[in-house]
């Protein structure tokens, strides 16, 4: 799909990228305890005895977390493993009270799947690339160290300790920063449609570890580095861009790439070394003795499958089947809230193409101007349907509809009420329009003579003057017809 190459001082280089995305599971509790998971809570107020690793506390799997991970796997058409097992990943750090993390190395809940991406969402015929997903496993998050509370001490907040994460591991199938960005956007959209993760990267509920290596065309894979916990699509692309250039510079100067973990500094746009990369054996994984294997029955899987919503690709194809352009269909399906709002508008019986054009231009433009999301839209789908119906039946012209919409945004009133209260109804009264046309021609004799002399472009001038004289309330089609007769 991508012919992306980076030109170094000694020739071209290929880029190989894989992403490990940690997505916080939407759930009523943590993975192995009943503690809450609300963002922004006071430190250490959402910690159970299990999360704090008190002696004698045993973990119990939260089946809602398991259900959400299974649904996510199904959404990317992945293998769902009916038998999976938890492992202990042993390491020692101040924010990990157990001294180990419960994860799934050897027998993950979800096996291989794929996500399709397109780099040109405006082009319906653009090539589609499948990015392989190697696995999705569930694991518990660690706590967080707080270094800004005291001049000489660090404090530990265990609110995140035990929070359920899905680790979604891609294959190294991406070959450019743009492909990685497209993959991450698509994955985020799928998670939000499914409802298994809110995708809020700013709050840390979705973050990516970025694996990057470079090589000469046709050569074996190079040594990779892993840049940890990158929390936006833009930063992922920037981290890749910097790391690729850094690795090429090192190799072209005769150096070698060290397999290591790095951090991305978004302020400076650079990565820096954090620690040498550990191999799996360094963590001394072994099966968790406190947790029996997970065994899923057919009824559970059927219920998960039945609960899946219409996913972004299917929704986009449905919209295109209604005559909506590929570009508008992509815009409308990019965020699940926008797609739900638009579906509610379609359910009113509004014509799909007119609805799509109005939502992607007028509504989205107004929301951007107001700094509001579609969930917080001052205009409901039902109110939008009323406005578009008044345009469709000739009550409102396009320009009048814009005026009515602005008033609706300010007041919250419905379109029909605004039209009635403000006297904004379009007129198709031929007698009234003919009288105004005669007046306009009489006031502009020079332009009239020029038009009669062959300057056809002046027709638009007379249309504009007539509409202006009638306060924009004349039916444009009627104005055009009557002007043609009057100017003949």
Short mmCIF file of C-alpha atoms in Angstrom, two decimals, residues 129-406:
data_model
loop_
_atom_site.label_atom_id
_atom_site.label_comp_id
_atom_site.label_asym_id
_atom_site.label_seq_id
_atom_site.Cartn_x
_atom_site.Cartn_y
_atom_site.Cartn_z
CA UNK A 129 -4.56 -2.29 3.66
CA UNK A 130 -5.09 -4.97 6.30
CA UNK A 131 -3.05 -4.53 9.45
CA UNK A 132 -2.73 -7.79 11.33
CA UNK A 133 -3.56 -7.95 15.03
CA UNK A 134 -1.52 -10.65 16.73
CA UNK A 135 -3.48 -10.84 19.99
CA UNK A 136 -5.59 -9.07 22.56
CA UNK A 137 -4.97 -9.97 26.17
CA UNK A 138 -6.36 -8.52 29.37
CA UNK A 139 -4.15 -7.37 32.21
CA UNK A 140 -4.22 -5.13 35.26
CA UNK A 141 -2.75 -1.64 35.22
CA UNK A 142 -0.17 -0.42 37.73
CA UNK A 143 -0.54 2.59 40.00
CA UNK A 144 1.05 5.98 39.40
CA UNK A 145 4.00 7.74 40.99
CA UNK A 146 3.46 11.44 41.78
CA UNK A 147 6.69 13.44 41.73
CA UNK A 148 5.26 16.95 42.07
CA UNK A 149 3.74 16.76 45.56
CA UNK A 150 6.90 17.16 47.64
CA UNK A 151 10.37 18.60 47.00
CA UNK A 152 12.28 15.46 47.99
CA UNK A 153 9.74 12.61 47.98
CA UNK A 154 7.58 10.78 45.47
CA UNK A 155 4.09 9.62 46.42
CA UNK A 156 2.11 6.66 45.13
CA UNK A 157 -1.49 6.86 43.89
CA UNK A 158 -3.02 3.39 43.58
CA UNK A 159 -6.31 4.47 41.98
CA UNK A 160 -5.22 2.92 38.67
CA UNK A 161 -3.81 -0.20 40.32
CA UNK A 162 -5.86 -3.15 39.08
CA UNK A 163 -7.73 -1.20 36.36
CA UNK A 164 -8.56 -3.56 33.47
CA UNK A 165 -6.59 -3.04 30.27
CA UNK A 166 -6.82 -4.68 26.88
CA UNK A 167 -3.40 -4.86 25.27
CA UNK A 168 -3.98 -4.92 21.52
CA UNK A 169 -0.80 -6.02 19.77
CA UNK A 170 -0.46 -5.37 16.05
CA UNK A 171 1.85 -7.16 13.68
CA UNK A 172 4.71 -5.05 12.26
CA UNK A 173 2.61 -4.35 9.17
CA UNK A 174 2.73 -0.54 9.10
CA UNK A 175 5.30 1.15 6.90
CA UNK A 176 4.85 4.90 7.51
CA UNK A 177 3.74 7.36 10.20
CA UNK A 178 0.54 7.96 8.20
CA UNK A 179 -0.34 4.24 8.23
CA UNK A 180 0.24 4.09 11.99
CA UNK A 181 -1.99 7.13 12.46
CA UNK A 182 -4.73 5.63 10.28
CA UNK A 183 -4.53 2.33 12.20
CA UNK A 184 -4.77 4.05 15.58
CA UNK A 185 -7.73 6.20 14.49
CA UNK A 186 -9.53 3.16 13.10
CA UNK A 187 -8.87 1.08 16.21
CA UNK A 188 -10.08 3.90 18.45
CA UNK A 189 -13.26 4.22 16.39
CA UNK A 190 -13.95 0.47 16.66
CA UNK A 191 -13.42 0.49 20.44
CA UNK A 192 -15.78 3.44 20.85
CA UNK A 193 -18.47 1.87 18.62
CA UNK A 194 -18.24 -1.40 20.55
CA UNK A 195 -18.25 0.52 23.84
CA UNK A 196 -15.32 -1.44 25.26
CA UNK A 197 -13.13 1.66 25.76
CA UNK A 198 -13.93 5.37 25.69
CA UNK A 199 -10.77 6.05 23.65
CA UNK A 200 -9.93 9.16 25.65
CA UNK A 201 -6.20 9.37 25.04
CA UNK A 202 -5.80 12.63 26.97
CA UNK A 203 -7.02 10.91 30.14
CA UNK A 204 -4.77 7.92 29.55
CA UNK A 205 -7.55 5.41 28.89
CA UNK A 206 -5.91 4.61 25.56
CA UNK A 207 -2.19 4.84 24.93
CA UNK A 208 0.28 3.27 22.51
CA UNK A 209 3.72 1.70 22.76
CA UNK A 210 5.37 2.36 19.40
CA UNK A 211 7.83 -0.19 17.99
CA UNK A 212 10.00 1.14 15.17
CA UNK A 213 12.89 -0.21 13.11
CA UNK A 214 14.47 0.69 9.77
CA UNK A 215 16.16 -1.39 7.05
CA UNK A 216 17.42 -1.22 3.51
CA UNK A 217 14.89 -2.45 0.94
CA UNK A 218 14.81 -6.23 0.86
CA UNK A 219 17.01 -6.70 3.91
CA UNK A 220 16.00 -8.51 7.14
CA UNK A 221 14.25 -6.62 9.91
CA UNK A 222 16.41 -4.19 11.84
CA UNK A 223 16.68 -3.82 15.61
CA UNK A 224 13.60 -2.10 17.00
CA UNK A 225 13.07 0.39 19.76
CA UNK A 226 9.88 0.77 21.80
CA UNK A 227 8.60 4.24 22.68
CA UNK A 228 6.27 3.88 25.66
CA UNK A 229 2.89 5.38 26.55
CA UNK A 230 2.31 7.81 23.68
CA UNK A 231 -1.10 9.38 24.22
CA UNK A 232 -2.30 10.89 20.95
CA UNK A 233 -2.42 9.98 17.27
CA UNK A 234 -0.41 13.08 16.40
CA UNK A 235 2.27 12.24 18.96
CA UNK A 236 2.50 8.64 17.72
CA UNK A 237 3.18 9.91 14.20
CA UNK A 238 5.69 12.48 15.48
CA UNK A 239 7.50 9.88 17.62
CA UNK A 240 7.82 7.55 14.62
CA UNK A 241 9.07 10.36 12.40
CA UNK A 242 11.77 11.35 14.90
CA UNK A 243 12.80 7.80 15.77
CA UNK A 244 13.14 6.80 12.10
CA UNK A 245 15.45 9.75 11.39
CA UNK A 246 17.45 9.07 14.55
CA UNK A 247 17.96 5.40 13.72
CA UNK A 248 18.99 6.16 10.14
CA UNK A 249 21.54 8.72 11.34
CA UNK A 250 23.00 6.21 13.81
CA UNK A 251 23.28 3.43 11.20
CA UNK A 252 24.71 5.66 8.48
CA UNK A 253 27.39 6.85 10.88
CA UNK A 254 28.43 3.24 11.47
CA UNK A 255 26.68 2.78 14.80
CA UNK A 256 24.24 0.11 15.92
CA UNK A 257 20.67 0.40 17.21
CA UNK A 258 20.24 -0.69 20.81
CA UNK A 259 17.03 -2.57 21.62
CA UNK A 260 15.65 -0.30 24.30
CA UNK A 261 12.62 1.41 25.75
CA UNK A 262 12.32 5.11 25.00
CA UNK A 263 10.03 7.99 25.98
CA UNK A 264 8.58 10.67 23.71
CA UNK A 265 8.85 14.32 24.74
CA UNK A 266 5.89 16.06 23.05
CA UNK A 267 7.21 19.54 23.84
CA UNK A 268 10.50 18.96 22.02
CA UNK A 269 9.23 16.35 19.55
CA UNK A 270 12.05 13.93 20.40
CA UNK A 271 12.44 10.47 21.93
CA UNK A 272 15.00 9.72 24.62
CA UNK A 273 16.35 6.54 26.14
CA UNK A 274 14.59 5.20 29.24
CA UNK A 275 16.04 1.71 29.83
CA UNK A 276 17.37 -1.30 27.95
CA UNK A 277 14.60 -3.50 26.56
CA UNK A 278 13.76 -6.50 28.70
CA UNK A 279 12.99 -9.88 27.20
CA UNK A 280 10.07 -11.96 28.42
CA UNK A 281 12.28 -14.26 30.50
CA UNK A 282 13.44 -11.27 32.55
CA UNK A 283 9.92 -11.06 33.99
CA UNK A 284 9.92 -14.73 35.11
CA UNK A 285 6.38 -15.33 33.87
CA UNK A 286 4.50 -18.26 35.35
CA UNK A 287 0.79 -19.23 35.60
CA UNK A 288 -1.00 -17.30 38.34
CA UNK A 289 -1.74 -19.88 41.07
CA UNK A 290 -4.66 -17.83 42.47
CA UNK A 291 -6.65 -17.80 39.21
CA UNK A 292 -8.05 -20.83 37.40
CA UNK A 293 -8.09 -20.79 33.59
CA UNK A 294 -10.92 -18.88 31.89
CA UNK A 295 -13.27 -21.20 30.04
CA UNK A 296 -15.96 -19.55 27.89
CA UNK A 297 -19.07 -21.41 26.82
CA UNK A 298 -21.02 -21.03 23.58
CA UNK A 299 -23.90 -19.16 25.22
CA UNK A 300 -21.51 -16.49 26.51
CA UNK A 301 -19.92 -16.07 23.08
CA UNK A 302 -23.32 -15.93 21.36
CA UNK A 303 -24.46 -13.20 23.74
CA UNK A 304 -21.27 -11.21 23.08
CA UNK A 305 -21.74 -11.54 19.33
CA UNK A 306 -25.40 -10.54 19.49
CA UNK A 307 -24.55 -7.41 21.48
CA UNK A 308 -22.25 -5.94 18.82
CA UNK A 309 -23.50 -2.76 17.13
CA UNK A 310 -23.16 -1.84 13.46
CA UNK A 311 -19.44 -1.14 13.10
CA UNK A 312 -17.81 1.80 11.26
CA UNK A 313 -17.06 0.04 7.96
CA UNK A 314 -20.54 -1.49 7.71
CA UNK A 315 -22.18 1.83 8.58
CA UNK A 316 -20.08 3.69 6.01
CA UNK A 317 -21.05 1.21 3.28
CA UNK A 318 -24.71 1.54 4.26
CA UNK A 319 -24.50 5.32 3.99
CA UNK A 320 -22.82 5.11 0.59
CA UNK A 321 -25.62 2.77 -0.49
CA UNK A 322 -28.08 5.57 0.31
CA UNK A 323 -26.31 7.84 -2.19
CA UNK A 324 -24.12 9.67 0.33
CA UNK A 325 -20.62 10.49 -0.95
CA UNK A 326 -17.67 8.44 0.28
CA UNK A 327 -16.16 11.54 1.88
CA UNK A 328 -19.35 12.46 3.77
CA UNK A 329 -19.86 8.82 4.83
CA UNK A 330 -16.35 8.75 6.30
CA UNK A 331 -16.89 12.04 8.13
CA UNK A 332 -20.21 10.85 9.54
CA UNK A 333 -18.83 7.51 10.75
CA UNK A 334 -15.50 8.72 12.16
CA UNK A 335 -16.98 9.30 15.64
CA UNK A 336 -19.67 7.06 17.07
CA UNK A 337 -21.65 9.98 18.57
CA UNK A 338 -21.92 11.69 15.17
CA UNK A 339 -23.05 8.44 13.54
CA UNK A 340 -25.73 7.91 16.19
CA UNK A 341 -26.95 11.49 15.80
CA UNK A 342 -27.11 11.09 12.03
CA UNK A 343 -28.93 7.76 12.31
CA UNK A 344 -31.53 9.47 14.51
CA UNK A 345 -31.95 12.11 11.79
CA UNK A 346 -32.42 9.43 9.11
CA UNK A 347 -35.05 7.71 11.25
CA UNK A 348 -37.26 10.80 10.87
CA UNK A 349 -37.52 10.09 7.14
CA UNK A 350 -35.26 12.95 6.04
CA UNK A 351 -33.68 12.34 2.64
CA UNK A 352 -30.19 10.90 3.23
CA UNK A 353 -28.16 13.03 0.81
CA UNK A 354 -29.71 16.32 1.91
CA UNK A 355 -29.28 15.26 5.54
CA UNK A 356 -25.60 14.30 5.05
CA UNK A 357 -24.76 17.53 3.23
CA UNK A 358 -26.42 19.66 5.92
CA UNK A 359 -24.84 17.79 8.86
CA UNK A 360 -21.29 17.78 7.45
CA UNK A 361 -21.38 21.44 6.46
CA UNK A 362 -23.89 23.47 8.49
CA UNK A 363 -24.12 21.48 11.73
CA UNK A 364 -20.46 20.51 12.08
CA UNK A 365 -19.42 24.04 11.09
CA UNK A 366 -21.66 25.55 13.77
CA UNK A 367 -20.47 23.10 16.44
CA UNK A 368 -16.82 23.87 15.63
CA UNK A 369 -17.56 27.59 15.85
CA UNK A 370 -19.29 27.15 19.20
CA UNK A 371 -16.65 24.75 20.55
CA UNK A 372 -19.29 22.11 21.29
CA UNK A 373 -19.50 18.38 20.61
CA UNK A 374 -22.41 16.76 18.81
CA UNK A 375 -23.54 15.24 22.10
CA UNK A 376 -23.94 18.80 23.34
CA UNK A 377 -25.59 20.08 20.14
CA UNK A 378 -28.18 22.85 20.74
CA UNK A 379 -30.19 21.35 17.85
CA UNK A 380 -31.63 17.84 18.11
CA UNK A 381 -32.04 15.41 15.18
CA UNK A 382 -35.79 16.01 15.32
CA UNK A 383 -35.32 19.77 15.09
CA UNK A 384 -32.91 19.32 12.19
CA UNK A 385 -35.49 17.15 10.42
CA UNK A 386 -38.10 19.90 10.84
CA UNK A 387 -35.73 22.48 9.35
CA UNK A 388 -34.80 20.28 6.37
CA UNK A 389 -38.47 19.48 5.74
CA UNK A 390 -39.20 23.22 5.45
CA UNK A 391 -36.43 23.50 2.85
CA UNK A 392 -37.71 20.46 0.97
CA UNK A 393 -41.29 21.75 0.72
CA UNK A 394 -40.22 25.23 -0.44
CA UNK A 395 -41.13 27.07 2.76
CA UNK A 396 -37.47 28.07 3.21
CA UNK A 397 -34.77 28.91 0.68
CA UNK A 398 -31.18 27.91 1.36
CA UNK A 399 -30.27 31.37 2.64
CA UNK A 400 -33.38 31.59 4.81
CA UNK A 401 -32.62 28.13 6.21
CA UNK A 402 -29.21 29.41 7.33
CA UNK A 403 -30.88 32.34 9.12
CA UNK A 404 -33.40 30.05 10.79
CA UNK A 405 -30.65 27.64 11.87
CA UNK A 406 -28.65 30.44 13.51
#
